[in-house]
Coordinates of C-alpha atoms in Angstrom, one line a residue:
M1 CA -8.1 18.1 12.2
N2 CA -9.8 17.1 15.5
W3 CA -11.5 13.8 14.9
G4 CA -9.8 12.2 17.8
L5 CA -9.2 8.5 18.4
M6 CA -12.1 6.9 16.6
K7 CA -12.8 3.3 15.9
R8 CA -11.4 2.2 12.6
S9 CA -14.0 1.7 9.9
Q10 CA -14.2 1.8 6.1
L11 CA -15.2 5.0 4.4
H12 CA -18.3 3.9 2.6
A13 CA -21.4 6.0 3.4
R14 CA -21.8 9.2 1.5
P15 CA -23.0 12.3 3.4
S16 CA -26.8 12.4 3.5
P17 CA -28.8 15.2 1.7
S18 CA -29.2 18.2 4.1
C19 CA -32.9 18.8 3.2
G20 CA -32.3 22.4 2.6
L21 CA -29.9 23.1 5.5
C22 CA -27.1 23.6 3.0
T23 CA -26.9 25.4 -0.3
I24 CA -26.6 23.4 -3.5
A25 CA -23.0 24.5 -3.8
E26 CA -22.2 23.3 -0.2
E27 CA -23.9 20.0 -0.9
A28 CA -21.8 19.5 -4.0
D29 CA -18.6 20.5 -2.3
I30 CA -19.0 18.0 0.6
D31 CA -20.1 15.2 -1.8
Y32 CA -17.1 15.8 -4.1
A33 CA -14.7 15.9 -1.1
F34 CA -16.1 12.6 0.1
L35 CA -15.6 10.9 -3.3
R36 CA -12.0 12.1 -3.5
L37 CA -11.4 10.9 0.0
Q38 CA -12.9 7.6 -0.8
K39 CA -10.6 7.2 -3.8
L40 CA -7.6 8.1 -1.7
E41 CA -8.6 5.4 0.8
E42 CA -8.8 2.9 -2.1
I43 CA -5.3 3.9 -3.3
N44 CA -4.0 3.6 0.3
R45 CA -5.3 0.1 0.6
T46 CA -3.9 -0.9 -2.8
V47 CA -0.4 0.5 -2.0
Q48 CA -0.4 -1.4 1.3
K49 CA -1.4 -4.6 -0.4
E50 CA 1.1 -4.3 -3.2
C51 CA 3.9 -3.4 -0.8
K52 CA 3.1 -6.5 1.2
N53 CA 3.2 -8.6 -2.0
L54 CA 6.5 -7.0 -3.0
K55 CA 8.1 -7.9 0.4
E56 CA 6.8 -11.5 0.1
S57 CA 8.1 -11.7 -3.5
F58 CA 11.6 -10.7 -2.4
S59 CA 11.6 -13.1 0.5
T60 CA 10.3 -15.9 -1.7
L61 CA 13.0 -15.2 -4.3
A62 CA 15.6 -15.3 -1.6
R63 CA 14.3 -18.6 -0.1
C64 CA 14.1 -20.2 -3.5
E65 CA 17.6 -19.2 -4.5
Q66 CA 19.0 -20.4 -1.1
K67 CA 17.2 -23.8 -1.7
L68 CA 18.7 -24.0 -5.2
T69 CA 22.2 -23.2 -4.1
S70 CA 22.0 -25.4 -1.0
D71 CA 20.9 -28.4 -3.1
L72 CA 23.7 -27.5 -5.7
S73 CA 26.3 -27.3 -3.0
S74 CA 25.4 -30.6 -1.4
C75 CA 25.3 -32.4 -4.8
N76 CA 28.0 -35.2 -5.0
Q77 CA 28.8 -34.4 -8.6
V78 CA 29.8 -30.9 -7.7
Y79 CA 32.6 -32.1 -5.5
E80 CA 34.3 -34.0 -8.3
E81 CA 35.6 -30.7 -9.7
E82 CA 37.3 -28.2 -7.5
H83 CA 36.4 -25.1 -9.4
F84 CA 32.7 -26.2 -9.7
R85 CA 32.6 -26.8 -5.9
V86 CA 34.1 -23.5 -5.1
L87 CA 31.7 -21.7 -7.4
A88 CA 28.7 -23.5 -6.0
E89 CA 29.7 -22.6 -2.4
E90 CA 30.3 -19.0 -3.3
Y91 CA 26.9 -18.8 -5.1
H92 CA 25.3 -20.2 -1.9
S93 CA 27.0 -17.6 0.2
V94 CA 25.7 -14.9 -2.1
S95 CA 22.2 -16.3 -1.9
K96 CA 22.3 -16.1 1.9
Q97 CA 23.4 -12.5 1.8
M98 CA 20.6 -11.8 -0.6
G99 CA 18.2 -13.3 1.9
E100 CA 19.6 -10.9 4.5
S101 CA 19.1 -8.0 2.1
A102 CA 15.5 -9.1 1.4
K103 CA 14.9 -9.1 5.2
Q104 CA 16.4 -5.7 5.6
F105 CA 14.3 -4.4 2.7
S106 CA 11.1 -5.9 4.3
D107 CA 11.9 -4.3 7.7
I108 CA 12.5 -0.9 6.1
V109 CA 9.3 -1.0 4.0
Q110 CA 7.3 -2.0 7.0
V111 CA 8.5 0.9 9.1
T112 CA 8.5 3.6 6.4
V113 CA 5.6 2.6 4.2
N114 CA 3.1 0.1 5.7
D115 CA 3.0 1.5 9.2
P116 CA 2.5 5.2 8.1
L117 CA -0.2 4.1 5.6
K118 CA -2.0 2.1 8.4
K119 CA -2.1 5.2 10.5
L120 CA -3.5 7.1 7.5
A121 CA -6.1 4.4 7.1
N122 CA -7.4 5.1 10.6
E123 CA -8.2 8.6 9.6
F124 CA -10.7 7.4 7.0
G125 CA -12.6 5.7 9.7
S126 CA -12.5 8.9 11.7
A127 CA -13.9 10.8 8.7
Q128 CA -16.7 8.3 8.3
T129 CA -17.6 8.7 12.0
A130 CA -17.6 12.5 11.6
I131 CA -20.0 12.0 8.6
K132 CA -22.3 9.8 10.6
K133 CA -22.4 12.5 13.3
R134 CA -23.3 15.1 10.8
D135 CA -26.0 12.9 9.3
Q136 CA -27.4 12.2 12.7
M137 CA -27.8 15.9 13.3
I138 CA -30.0 16.0 10.2
T139 CA -32.0 13.1 11.5
D140 CA -32.6 14.8 14.8
L141 CA -33.4 18.2 13.3
L142 CA -36.1 17.2 10.8
P143 CA -38.7 16.0 13.3
V144 CA -38.4 19.3 15.2
R145 CA -38.9 21.2 11.9
K146 CA -42.0 19.2 11.1
Q147 CA -43.4 19.6 14.6
L148 CA -42.9 23.4 14.3
E149 CA -44.7 23.5 10.9
K150 CA -47.7 21.5 12.3
L151 CA -47.9 23.8 15.3
K152 CA -48.0 26.9 13.1
E153 CA -51.2 25.5 11.5
K154 CA -52.9 25.2 14.8
E155 CA -55.0 27.9 16.6
R156 CA -52.8 30.6 18.1
T157 CA -53.5 30.0 21.7
G158 CA -51.2 31.1 24.5
T159 CA -49.9 27.6 24.9
N160 CA -49.4 27.1 21.2
I161 CA -47.6 30.4 20.8
A162 CA -45.2 29.6 23.7
R163 CA -44.6 26.1 22.3
T164 CA -43.9 27.6 18.9
E165 CA -41.4 30.1 20.2
Q166 CA -39.7 27.3 22.2
L167 CA -39.4 25.1 19.1
K168 CA -38.1 28.0 17.0
R169 CA -35.3 28.6 19.5
S170 CA -34.4 24.9 19.6
L171 CA -34.5 24.6 15.8
S172 CA -32.3 27.7 15.5
V173 CA -29.7 26.2 17.8
M174 CA -29.8 22.8 16.0
E175 CA -29.4 24.4 12.6
G176 CA -26.5 26.6 13.8
D177 CA -24.8 23.5 15.3
F178 CA -25.3 21.6 12.1
K179 CA -23.9 24.3 9.9
T180 CA -20.9 24.6 12.1
T181 CA -20.3 20.8 12.1
N182 CA -20.9 20.6 8.3
K183 CA -18.4 23.4 7.6
Q184 CA -15.8 21.8 9.9
L185 CA -16.3 18.5 8.3
L186 CA -15.7 19.9 4.8
N187 CA -12.6 21.8 6.0
D188 CA -11.2 18.6 7.6
M189 CA -11.8 16.5 4.5
N190 CA -10.2 19.1 2.2
T191 CA -7.3 19.5 4.6
M192 CA -6.7 15.7 4.5
L193 CA -6.8 15.8 0.7
D194 CA -4.4 18.8 0.6
L195 CA -1.9 17.1 2.8
R196 CA -2.0 13.6 1.2
A197 CA 1.1 14.3 -0.9
D198 CA 3.1 15.7 2.1
Y199 CA 2.2 12.6 4.0
I200 CA 2.6 9.9 1.4
E201 CA 5.6 11.3 -0.6
P202 CA 8.2 10.4 2.2
S203 CA 7.0 6.9 2.2
L204 CA 7.2 6.6 -1.5
L205 CA 10.8 8.0 -1.5
A206 CA 11.7 5.5 1.3
L207 CA 10.4 2.7 -0.8
I208 CA 12.4 3.8 -3.8
R209 CA 15.6 4.1 -1.7
A210 CA 15.0 0.7 -0.1
E211 CA 14.6 -0.9 -3.6
T212 CA 17.7 0.9 -4.8
N213 CA 19.7 -0.4 -1.9
Y214 CA 18.4 -3.9 -2.4
Y215 CA 19.1 -4.1 -6.1
G216 CA 22.4 -2.3 -5.6
E217 CA 23.5 -4.8 -3.0
C218 CA 22.4 -7.8 -5.2
T219 CA 24.2 -6.4 -8.2
K220 CA 27.4 -5.9 -6.1
L221 CA 27.2 -9.5 -4.7
F222 CA 26.7 -11.0 -8.2
N223 CA 29.4 -8.9 -9.8
S224 CA 31.8 -9.9 -7.1
L225 CA 30.8 -13.6 -7.7
V226 CA 31.4 -13.3 -11.4
L227 CA 34.7 -11.5 -11.0
H228 CA 35.9 -14.0 -8.4
S229 CA 34.9 -17.0 -10.5
G230 CA 36.7 -15.5 -13.5
T231 CA 40.0 -15.4 -11.6
S232 CA 40.0 -19.0 -10.4
P233 CA 43.0 -21.2 -11.4
K234 CA 41.0 -23.0 -14.0
R235 CA 39.8 -19.7 -15.6
T236 CA 43.4 -18.3 -15.8
S237 CA 44.7 -21.2 -17.9
P238 CA 46.0 -20.3 -21.3
K239 CA 42.8 -21.6 -22.9
A240 CA 40.6 -19.5 -20.6
T241 CA 42.5 -16.2 -21.0
K242 CA 41.3 -15.7 -24.5
S243 CA 38.9 -12.9 -25.1
E244 CA 35.2 -13.5 -24.3
P245 CA 33.4 -15.5 -27.0
A246 CA 30.8 -13.8 -29.1
A247 CA 27.1 -14.3 -28.4
S248 CA 26.8 -16.4 -31.6
E249 CA 29.5 -18.7 -30.4
L250 CA 27.9 -19.1 -27.0
I251 CA 24.5 -19.9 -28.6
A252 CA 26.1 -22.5 -30.9
Q253 CA 28.0 -24.1 -27.9
F254 CA 24.8 -24.1 -25.9
S255 CA 22.9 -25.8 -28.7
Q256 CA 25.6 -28.4 -29.1
D257 CA 25.6 -29.1 -25.3
M258 CA 21.8 -29.4 -25.3
Q259 CA 21.9 -31.8 -28.2
A260 CA 24.4 -34.0 -26.3
I261 CA 22.1 -33.9 -23.3
R262 CA 19.1 -34.9 -25.3
S263 CA 20.9 -37.8 -26.7
L264 CA 21.4 -39.4 -23.3
S265 CA 19.2 -42.4 -22.6
I266 CA 17.7 -40.8 -19.5
V267 CA 16.1 -37.9 -21.5
A268 CA 15.8 -39.5 -24.9
D269 CA 12.3 -39.4 -26.5
K270 CA 10.5 -42.7 -26.2

């Protein structure tokens, strides 16, 4: 592909009709390739946007959890119970590590997904520039064709014959250049379409690996927090060493606790 370094632009203008310079099949091929390329550009923009949203969501989650655990750790009531204080501080430590994992995830996705897709986006602008060049050749060629047709209708004087031959040669060269450019454009568009999977697949795999690492790290951190909290002095008391309560018992206890909370004057219904 030899579009060079072109100014970035959106792929929006379909190739103009060739006015008989191409066969019907060639017209259909280049138009179909354009529509497929346009769809690829749309997908590329969508993936970039959603990856950006995903990074922001992870960062926002980390910030919110850090704010939550920070407020919890600084709460005076927490310090009245040693086990509760330790748990809150460990939870805050985990939230900060999650923030670091979110930052690492964002950096990896930027390098392996967003940056490559931005480079791919530049190629759509290059394709549009190549299409405009092809269309301009049609625009330049048609007046020469009309001029030649009018000249053929005039009296065949020496001057007109010479001028006719000159226009024929010019038109032949222009048509040849157009057909070469049109063929090259179609080849380049199809090449870009054929290589889309080879180009995008590594980015997709990198995104999946980055998410796997992120969720794996978060799972490890919270599992460690749960295991550590379960081995605290309070948790190892005879009462706490009983087997884990059933879900129905937990629900019943939760309902009882909520009823007690609702009965407090600060939350009681007016």
